Amino acid sequence: MTQLNEGTRHHLPESVAQPGYDRAAWAPGIVHLGIGAFHRAHQAVYTDDVLGRYGGDWRIIGVSLRGTAVRDALEPQDDLYTVNLCGDTTAQRRLIGAVAKVLAARDQPQAVIDALADPSVRVVTLTITEKGYGLDPSGERLDRTRTDVGADLGGQWPPVTALGFLAHALERRRGSDLPGLTLISCDNLSGNGRKLKHALLELCQTRNPRLADWIQSTCAFPCTMVDRIVPAARTEQLEQLARTLGMTDAAAVFAEPFRQWVIEHHFAGPVPPWDKVGAEFVNDVRPFEEMKLRLLNASHSMLAWIGVVAGIDTIADAVTVDSLWRMVTRYMHTEARPTLQLPPGYPYERYMEQLLMRFANRALPHRTAQIAVDSSQKLTQRLLPVLRWNLEHNGCIECACLGIAAWLRYSQGIDEHGKAYAVDDPSTAALAGSGQPLRATAWSTALRPLFGDLFERHPRAATAVDAWLAAFERDGIVAATERLHG
Ligand code: NAI
Ligand code: CS2
């Protein structure tokens, strides 16, 4: 079958919107680290909108830090791909022209440094997953026990982590008297810009304190809130798309229509006018990011853990279960909402209603198993702050404790039908298959890196988690959630 590329794009059906600009007219100005599905369906789309409306040297050099699959898919397609928006009633497709090139760091480490150190590049964006920042569970310090972090602390060539690549490239920029960069983390981490800055400065302090000083004074690390649900593409979606397009697109992404991007207005130099195409530049991102992490992401994770254990494949399937729909509704209203601080009058009710509709979108299957990946990293960003706040303010903790119990149960690696699954999360390896009874009170040493002394200081939380675990064993995980509504 024909493959999508510059030579074939004009044979795409008319219903596929084409980039409204001459791709060759604009040079790269952004390097993106971690060019996975989310970047292609979110930041690259905002940038494509900027190029279409205003032009500018803002095309993107994408970097894969781990594998080569995205480069291998995009290179023969001249870096073109489609974004396919799947709403419950509509499908909209568009071709994205913003990506100029993709580099696979594993094969081309020097080319990655050259791109980051190019004078025309002023912005670096990152979607490298929560663990890509190399931080320990406190989120404040590098995890020096990790071999990848250790290698980059020692300054080895080629670098391994995103931080290692950035340190090498920024050293070159400093040596060439080039301006600093605006480095924009687009991962689901609270204070993502601050965390990126801390992690990079700690690495550079160890290697070269002068570089750390230079970064402090020339670079900016705005925090962001990013939102669009973009599940990993399934083979059957790609096959169906090829039939619709009349050609293959190996790098296609499938996303929901909703999108949001809130960026702290703190830049080291020019950035694309994303604010003119739907993003918001604000002074303080924190209230937005807390709203999203604690409402959307925490609910997602709870549904994912319960879903995997109960054998429920997707989020849309999970929210058709009445007790799970009610659990999420109750969690959002009674436990998460009181912890949030957006200005009075912010339409939280509408936001929460819309979230449930987004979860229920059957046109966009989102596997519970995908969301459950790296759970321990996610738990600390999403659910733990809600539990802490409610413990400190004598609030309700039932749903958060149910969530933590579900995470512990998920970490056992075997579902309620006896089927084993891989727990793709290095930090929870210690919890799986030890044969000890599954109780927060019995696991306090193993849980300490994530929870600190929370369970010792707040026995009511430990008791609640253990009561949920006992209820799961007795009634099954989904039936147990009925207790919330009794
Ligand atoms: P993906 O699996 O398609 O891509 C992940 C990317 O991260 C790949 O480029 C991979 O090489 C890189 N990566 C993984 N581990 C890494 C590490 N230790 N160091 C450096 N790079 C690493 O996933 P996707 O959908 O692109 O999501 C990536 C991140 O984007 C998420 O973890 C999340 O923080 C953020 N995000 C994702 C959303 C989504 O719905 N998919 C929505 C909002 C944010
Ligand atoms: C999900 C998120 O995989 C996950 O952990 O909760 O990627 C979620 O889809 C996005 O944050 C939505 O913006």
XYZ file of C-alpha atoms and ligand atoms in Angstrom:
543
model
C 0.000 0.000 0.000
C 1.091 3.606 -0.616
C 2.908 5.259 2.257
C 2.252 8.782 3.494
C 5.033 11.231 2.563
C 5.586 14.541 0.740
C 5.083 12.830 -2.602
C 1.765 11.175 -1.690
C 0.161 13.633 0.747
C -1.855 15.269 -2.008
C -3.684 11.989 -2.554
C -5.077 12.020 0.973
C -8.877 12.337 1.166
C -10.102 15.931 1.196
C -11.479 15.415 4.671
C -7.882 15.367 6.005
C -6.831 18.969 6.707
C -3.386 19.739 5.260
C -0.805 22.097 6.819
C -1.703 25.610 5.714
C 1.920 26.635 5.135
C 4.987 25.801 3.104
C 6.966 23.447 5.342
C 10.260 24.202 3.633
C 9.891 27.914 4.353
C 10.412 27.555 8.098
C 13.524 26.322 9.911
C 13.647 24.431 13.223
C 13.667 26.449 16.444
C 12.504 23.817 18.948
C 14.088 20.548 20.058
C 11.662 18.127 21.657
C 13.023 15.359 23.890
C 10.798 12.255 24.006
C 8.806 12.395 20.779
C 6.087 9.938 21.789
C 2.378 9.937 21.043
C 1.562 12.776 23.405
C 3.962 15.311 21.942
C 2.783 14.517 18.434
C -0.850 15.087 19.429
C -0.365 18.099 21.700
C 2.614 20.496 21.558
C 3.301 19.667 17.885
C -0.321 20.482 17.052
C -0.186 23.870 18.816
C 3.070 24.551 16.954
C 1.495 23.482 13.669
C -1.295 25.990 14.381
C 1.323 28.701 14.975
C 3.079 27.854 11.705
C -0.220 27.877 9.829
C -1.343 31.233 11.182
C 1.829 33.189 11.827
C 4.725 31.216 10.339
C 8.128 31.482 12.013
C 11.247 29.392 12.423
C 9.586 27.117 14.919
C 9.669 23.705 13.367
C 10.563 20.839 15.670
C 13.518 18.479 15.830
C 12.189 15.482 17.719
C 14.496 13.275 19.763
C 13.864 9.725 20.939
C 16.097 9.118 23.907
C 15.480 5.397 24.140
C 14.305 3.584 21.040
C 14.375 4.173 17.317
C 10.761 3.290 16.430
C 9.427 6.841 16.055
C 12.370 7.933 13.913
C 12.060 4.790 11.806
C 8.343 5.452 11.306
C 8.650 9.167 10.539
C 11.800 9.285 8.407
C 10.293 7.520 5.366
C 7.199 9.704 5.787
C 9.237 12.942 5.510
C 8.219 13.481 9.163
C 4.554 13.852 8.241
C 1.845 12.131 10.258
C -1.850 12.465 10.978
C -3.577 13.394 14.206
C -6.917 11.656 14.419
C -9.348 13.173 16.882
C -11.836 10.619 18.131
C -14.975 12.090 19.670
C -17.978 9.973 20.518
C -19.790 11.189 17.412
C -17.108 12.648 15.148
C -13.635 11.903 13.789
C -11.471 14.762 12.573
C -8.158 14.188 10.859
C -5.324 16.521 10.057
C -1.832 16.228 8.701
C 0.886 17.758 10.852
C 3.876 19.359 9.166
C 5.626 20.867 12.178
C 8.192 18.101 12.705
C 11.322 18.724 10.641
C 13.421 15.735 11.655
C 13.652 12.987 14.263
C 16.909 11.858 15.854
C 17.369 8.645 17.817
C 19.849 9.469 20.575
C 21.025 5.889 20.780
C 22.432 6.038 17.213
C 23.084 9.766 16.859
C 24.133 11.230 20.211
C 26.370 13.865 18.629
C 23.557 15.006 16.321
C 21.323 15.485 19.377
C 23.934 17.701 21.049
C 24.451 19.614 17.793
C 20.718 20.277 17.551
C 20.450 21.467 21.163
C 23.533 23.657 20.728
C 22.385 25.180 17.434
C 22.068 28.986 17.704
C 18.678 28.915 15.966
C 17.214 26.668 18.667
C 15.758 28.699 21.547
C 13.218 26.314 23.048
C 13.432 22.726 24.331
C 10.246 20.869 25.234
C 10.195 17.517 27.038
C 7.793 14.576 27.438
C 10.113 11.965 28.886
C 7.676 10.422 31.423
C 7.802 11.023 35.165
C 10.828 8.771 35.693
C 12.809 10.546 32.962
C 13.764 13.306 35.428
C 15.893 10.933 37.495
C 14.440 12.174 40.789
C 13.902 10.206 43.988
C 10.353 9.907 45.399
C 10.749 13.213 47.292
C 10.934 14.860 43.866
C 13.595 17.190 45.221
C 16.847 15.272 44.706
C 18.413 13.108 42.038
C 18.101 9.405 42.691
C 21.818 8.645 42.851
C 21.158 4.919 43.183
C 20.044 4.774 39.534
C 22.716 3.638 37.107
C 21.578 6.023 34.331
C 21.714 8.977 36.704
C 25.091 7.803 38.062
C 26.531 7.570 34.539
C 25.511 11.144 33.730
C 26.692 12.477 37.082
C 30.098 11.132 36.046
C 29.827 12.979 32.699
C 30.194 9.865 30.552
C 29.917 9.972 26.748
C 27.474 9.401 25.220
C 25.017 10.697 27.802
C 22.176 8.441 28.899
C 19.442 10.600 30.363
C 17.723 13.753 29.131
C 19.619 15.617 31.862
C 22.941 14.278 30.558
C 22.188 15.434 27.012
C 21.086 18.846 28.238
C 24.218 19.274 30.378
C 26.528 18.477 27.450
C 24.640 20.764 25.072
C 24.359 23.662 27.510
C 28.086 23.423 28.188
C 28.629 23.868 24.464
C 26.254 26.829 24.315
C 28.051 28.429 27.240
C 31.460 27.876 25.587
C 30.186 29.431 22.351
C 28.637 32.428 24.111
C 25.172 31.496 22.892
C 21.998 32.483 24.704
C 20.428 30.104 27.206
C 17.309 28.092 26.431
C 13.705 28.014 27.565
C 13.232 24.416 28.752
C 9.580 23.430 28.983
C 8.654 20.207 30.746
C 5.324 18.855 29.492
C 5.168 15.820 31.766
C 2.512 15.132 34.381
C 4.596 16.188 37.360
C 3.596 18.831 39.865
C 5.964 21.786 39.519
C 7.398 20.108 36.410
C 9.552 23.105 35.410
C 10.910 23.509 38.922
C 11.708 19.788 39.095
C 13.501 19.845 35.761
C 15.532 22.833 36.913
C 16.471 21.232 40.248
C 17.433 17.959 38.614
C 19.568 19.618 35.943
C 21.248 22.008 38.365
C 22.063 19.200 40.783
C 23.646 17.203 37.972
C 25.644 20.219 36.769
C 26.678 21.279 40.287
C 28.334 17.907 40.673
C 30.010 18.035 37.280
C 30.796 21.680 36.760
C 29.499 24.356 39.147
C 30.247 27.131 36.628
C 27.871 25.539 34.171
C 25.213 25.401 36.895
C 25.658 29.156 37.525
C 25.407 29.884 33.803
C 22.208 27.850 33.514
C 20.733 29.665 36.531
C 21.343 33.031 34.948
C 20.500 32.342 31.287
C 17.885 29.575 31.093
C 14.210 29.478 32.085
C 12.161 26.492 33.225
C 8.478 27.430 33.081
C 6.001 25.070 34.715
C 3.147 23.799 32.575
C -0.162 22.020 32.782
C -0.687 19.830 29.736
C -3.859 17.964 28.906
C -5.114 15.778 26.102
C -5.845 12.072 26.402
C -3.631 10.287 23.868
C -3.585 6.504 24.321
C -0.949 4.403 22.566
C -2.172 3.616 19.035
C -3.460 0.075 18.501
C -2.638 -2.000 15.429
C -6.302 -2.240 14.477
C -6.628 1.568 14.611
C -3.635 1.953 12.263
C -5.064 -0.660 9.893
C -8.481 0.981 9.841
C -6.835 4.370 9.278
C -4.860 3.034 6.295
C -8.148 1.917 4.711
C -9.666 5.366 5.326
C -6.640 7.302 4.048
C -5.823 4.980 1.168
C -2.240 4.916 2.434
C -0.316 3.866 5.530
C 0.709 6.236 8.309
C 2.950 4.379 10.751
C 3.273 7.415 13.044
C -0.422 8.321 13.312
C -1.782 9.364 16.679
C -5.318 9.016 18.018
C -6.469 11.551 20.566
C -9.546 13.099 22.118
C -10.773 16.448 20.756
C -10.190 18.222 24.112
C -6.859 19.949 24.620
C -5.420 22.374 27.164
C -1.978 23.868 27.731
C -1.245 26.347 30.495
C 2.318 27.678 30.534
C 4.049 29.824 33.130
C 4.963 33.145 31.541
C 8.656 32.873 32.222
C 10.879 32.570 29.177
C 14.591 32.976 28.496
C 14.038 34.299 24.970
C 11.535 34.083 22.131
C 8.934 31.306 22.149
C 6.257 30.506 19.552
C 3.041 32.511 20.061
C 1.253 29.445 21.391
C -0.967 31.784 23.427
C -2.494 33.027 20.172
C -3.587 29.512 19.183
C -5.278 28.364 22.378
C -2.554 27.901 25.015
C -2.587 30.206 28.041
C 0.441 32.049 29.417
C -0.160 32.666 33.144
C 1.861 33.829 36.144
C 1.089 30.813 38.289
C 0.416 27.369 36.811
C 0.130 25.580 40.130
C -3.645 25.792 40.647
C -4.231 24.460 37.121
C -1.729 21.673 37.468
C -3.120 20.609 40.850
C -6.631 20.573 39.415
C -5.588 18.362 36.527
C -3.327 15.972 38.447
C -5.721 15.529 41.365
C -8.983 15.312 39.398
C -8.128 13.774 36.018
C -4.928 11.868 36.638
C -5.727 10.562 40.127
C -9.117 9.292 38.913
C -7.427 7.750 35.895
C -4.925 5.909 38.078
C -7.565 4.601 40.478
C -9.656 3.306 37.585
C -6.531 1.807 36.017
C -5.429 -0.130 39.117
C -8.922 -1.403 39.821
C -9.421 -2.128 36.123
C -6.273 -4.220 35.746
C -7.019 -6.237 38.895
C -10.650 -6.820 37.852
C -9.762 -7.605 34.217
C -11.403 -4.422 32.837
C -9.544 -3.468 29.665
C -10.260 0.240 29.145
C -11.176 3.388 31.061
C -14.404 3.691 29.063
C -15.325 0.143 30.166
C -14.443 0.972 33.780
C -16.742 3.991 33.975
C -19.682 1.993 32.641
C -19.532 0.112 35.967
C -21.942 2.088 38.130
C -19.989 1.761 41.389
C -16.756 2.921 39.703
C -18.472 5.920 38.100
C -19.860 6.818 41.519
C -16.477 6.247 43.171
C -14.779 8.709 40.824
C -17.588 11.237 41.223
C -17.388 10.994 44.978
C -13.581 11.160 45.034
C -13.557 14.292 42.892
C -16.235 16.149 44.832
C -15.522 15.200 48.427
C -11.772 14.535 48.509
C -9.974 16.275 45.627
C -12.109 19.391 45.103
C -11.574 20.796 48.659
C -7.785 20.712 48.124
C -7.876 22.936 45.026
C -7.269 26.652 44.868
C -8.369 28.157 41.594
C -10.004 31.588 41.874
C -13.568 31.698 43.211
C -16.029 31.148 40.394
C -13.792 28.694 38.524
C -16.220 26.251 36.862
C -15.051 23.132 38.689
C -18.451 21.500 38.392
C -18.352 21.756 34.621
C -14.720 20.564 34.574
C -15.589 17.457 36.624
C -18.663 16.649 34.539
C -16.626 17.036 31.374
C -13.936 14.720 32.799
C -16.417 11.912 33.286
C -17.591 12.374 29.697
C -13.971 12.290 28.504
C -13.362 9.039 30.396
C -16.531 7.556 28.871
C -15.382 8.267 25.274
C -15.740 4.865 23.609
C -14.211 6.071 20.364
C -10.824 6.292 22.090
C -9.970 3.043 23.864
C -7.466 3.793 26.631
C -6.046 0.695 28.240
C -6.072 0.525 32.024
C -2.765 -1.389 31.753
C -1.122 1.561 29.953
C -2.128 4.059 32.625
C -0.939 1.666 35.344
C 2.671 1.811 34.019
C 5.092 3.577 36.427
C 2.375 3.700 39.064
C 4.556 4.561 42.016
C 5.821 7.678 40.227
C 2.248 8.672 39.449
C 0.791 7.936 42.880
C 3.004 10.541 44.529
C 1.953 13.245 42.063
C -1.742 12.453 41.888
C -3.284 10.824 44.927
C -0.851 11.339 47.776
C -1.195 15.152 47.914
C -4.981 14.741 48.214
C -4.621 12.207 51.026
C -2.096 14.394 52.882
C -4.282 17.494 52.594
C -7.331 15.688 53.921
C -5.393 14.126 56.777
C -4.137 17.563 57.762
C -7.590 19.179 57.435
C -9.580 16.342 58.954
C -11.212 15.691 55.602
C -12.579 12.542 54.061
C -9.941 9.940 53.070
C -11.992 6.905 52.038
C -11.504 7.145 48.269
C -7.806 8.041 48.446
C -7.218 5.072 50.773
C -9.229 2.882 48.418
C -6.943 4.116 45.628
C -3.791 3.293 47.586
C -5.143 -0.139 48.456
C -5.941 -0.689 44.763
C -2.380 0.311 43.860
C -0.985 -2.156 46.432
C -3.257 -4.877 45.116
C -2.279 -4.039 41.523
C 1.393 -4.266 42.506
C 0.949 -7.960 43.244
C 1.015 -8.651 39.494
C -1.897 -11.108 39.369
C -5.519 -10.297 38.585
C -8.666 -11.635 40.206
C -9.009 -14.277 37.486
C -5.548 -15.623 38.353
C -3.895 -14.103 35.284
C -0.374 -12.759 35.844
C 0.643 -9.403 34.349
C 3.890 -7.453 34.341
C 4.083 -4.603 36.844
C 5.997 -2.132 34.728
C 7.339 0.003 37.539
C 10.875 -0.413 38.877
C 9.998 1.062 42.276
C 7.297 -1.473 43.090
C 9.260 -4.557 42.158
C 9.890 -5.095 45.858
C 6.161 -5.337 46.583
C 5.338 -8.094 44.134
C 5.210 -11.759 44.996
C 6.882 -11.720 48.421
C 4.155 -13.890 49.895
C 3.615 -11.546 52.861
C 0.017 -10.590 53.676
C -0.925 -7.492 51.760
C -1.429 -4.806 54.410
C -0.157 -1.227 54.653
C 0.624 -1.840 58.322
C 2.763 -4.887 57.473
C 4.542 -3.166 54.612
C 5.625 0.056 56.280
C 9.339 -0.434 55.511
C 8.770 -1.176 51.827
C 6.350 1.750 51.554
C 8.514 4.285 53.376
C 10.349 5.613 50.300
C 7.015 6.706 48.835
C 4.929 7.517 51.889
C 7.571 8.558 54.433
C 6.108 8.175 57.925
C 2.561 8.996 56.793
C 1.094 5.704 57.990
C 2.822 5.905 61.378
C 1.708 9.508 61.887
C -1.828 8.838 60.674
C -2.901 5.362 61.789
C -6.423 6.082 60.515
C -5.015 6.092 56.962
C -3.253 2.740 57.487
C -6.419 1.268 59.006
C -8.519 2.508 56.090
C -6.105 1.102 53.490
C -6.035 -2.250 55.275
C -9.832 -2.348 55.538
C -10.040 -1.863 51.778
C -7.488 -4.624 51.166
C -9.494 -6.982 53.354
C -12.685 -6.016 51.505
C -11.019 -6.701 48.136
C -10.069 -10.187 49.328
C -13.539 -10.858 50.664
C -15.791 -9.300 48.006
C -13.621 -8.706 44.934
C -12.236 -5.285 44.077
C -15.205 -3.874 42.148
C -17.874 -5.162 44.513
C -15.837 -3.789 47.433
C -16.156 -0.248 46.074
C -19.927 -0.531 46.726
C -19.062 0.010 50.401
C -18.453 3.658 49.550
C -22.061 4.132 48.598
C -23.686 2.064 51.328
P 4.968 7.305 24.702
O 5.176 5.979 25.303
O 4.340 7.421 23.372
O 6.342 8.086 24.660
C 7.147 8.177 25.784
C 8.404 8.931 25.408
O 9.175 9.088 26.583
C 9.248 8.181 24.401
O 9.865 9.105 23.557
C 10.278 7.481 25.296
O 11.480 7.246 24.617
C 10.468 8.524 26.373
N 10.954 7.969 27.636
C 10.426 6.952 28.350
N 11.160 6.749 29.454
C 12.166 7.650 29.410
C 13.265 7.924 30.250
N 13.483 7.230 31.380
N 14.108 8.914 29.893
C 13.895 9.616 28.772
N 12.885 9.406 27.938
C 12.034 8.434 28.257
O 4.126 8.124 25.812
P 3.346 9.491 25.636
O 1.915 9.192 25.440
O 4.030 10.323 24.638
O 3.494 10.125 27.097
C 4.729 10.617 27.542
C 4.488 11.512 28.734
O 3.716 12.637 28.343
C 3.683 10.886 29.874
O 4.496 10.130 30.723
C 3.125 12.104 30.566
O 4.045 12.624 31.495
C 2.957 13.094 29.429
N 1.545 13.196 29.060
C 0.937 12.199 28.321
C -0.396 12.299 28.000
C -1.117 11.213 27.262
O -2.358 11.166 27.308
N -0.458 10.309 26.562
C -1.173 13.500 28.361
C -0.463 14.436 29.217
C 0.863 14.280 29.503
C -2.716 9.098 32.071
C -2.324 10.414 31.406
O -1.164 7.512 31.315
C -1.531 8.190 32.284
O -0.963 8.150 33.349
O -3.346 9.389 33.274
O -1.385 10.241 30.410
C -3.541 11.168 30.884
O -4.090 10.509 29.766
C -3.173 12.565 30.495
O -2.546 13.215 31.543
C -4.353 13.375 29.986
O -3.945 14.686 29.768
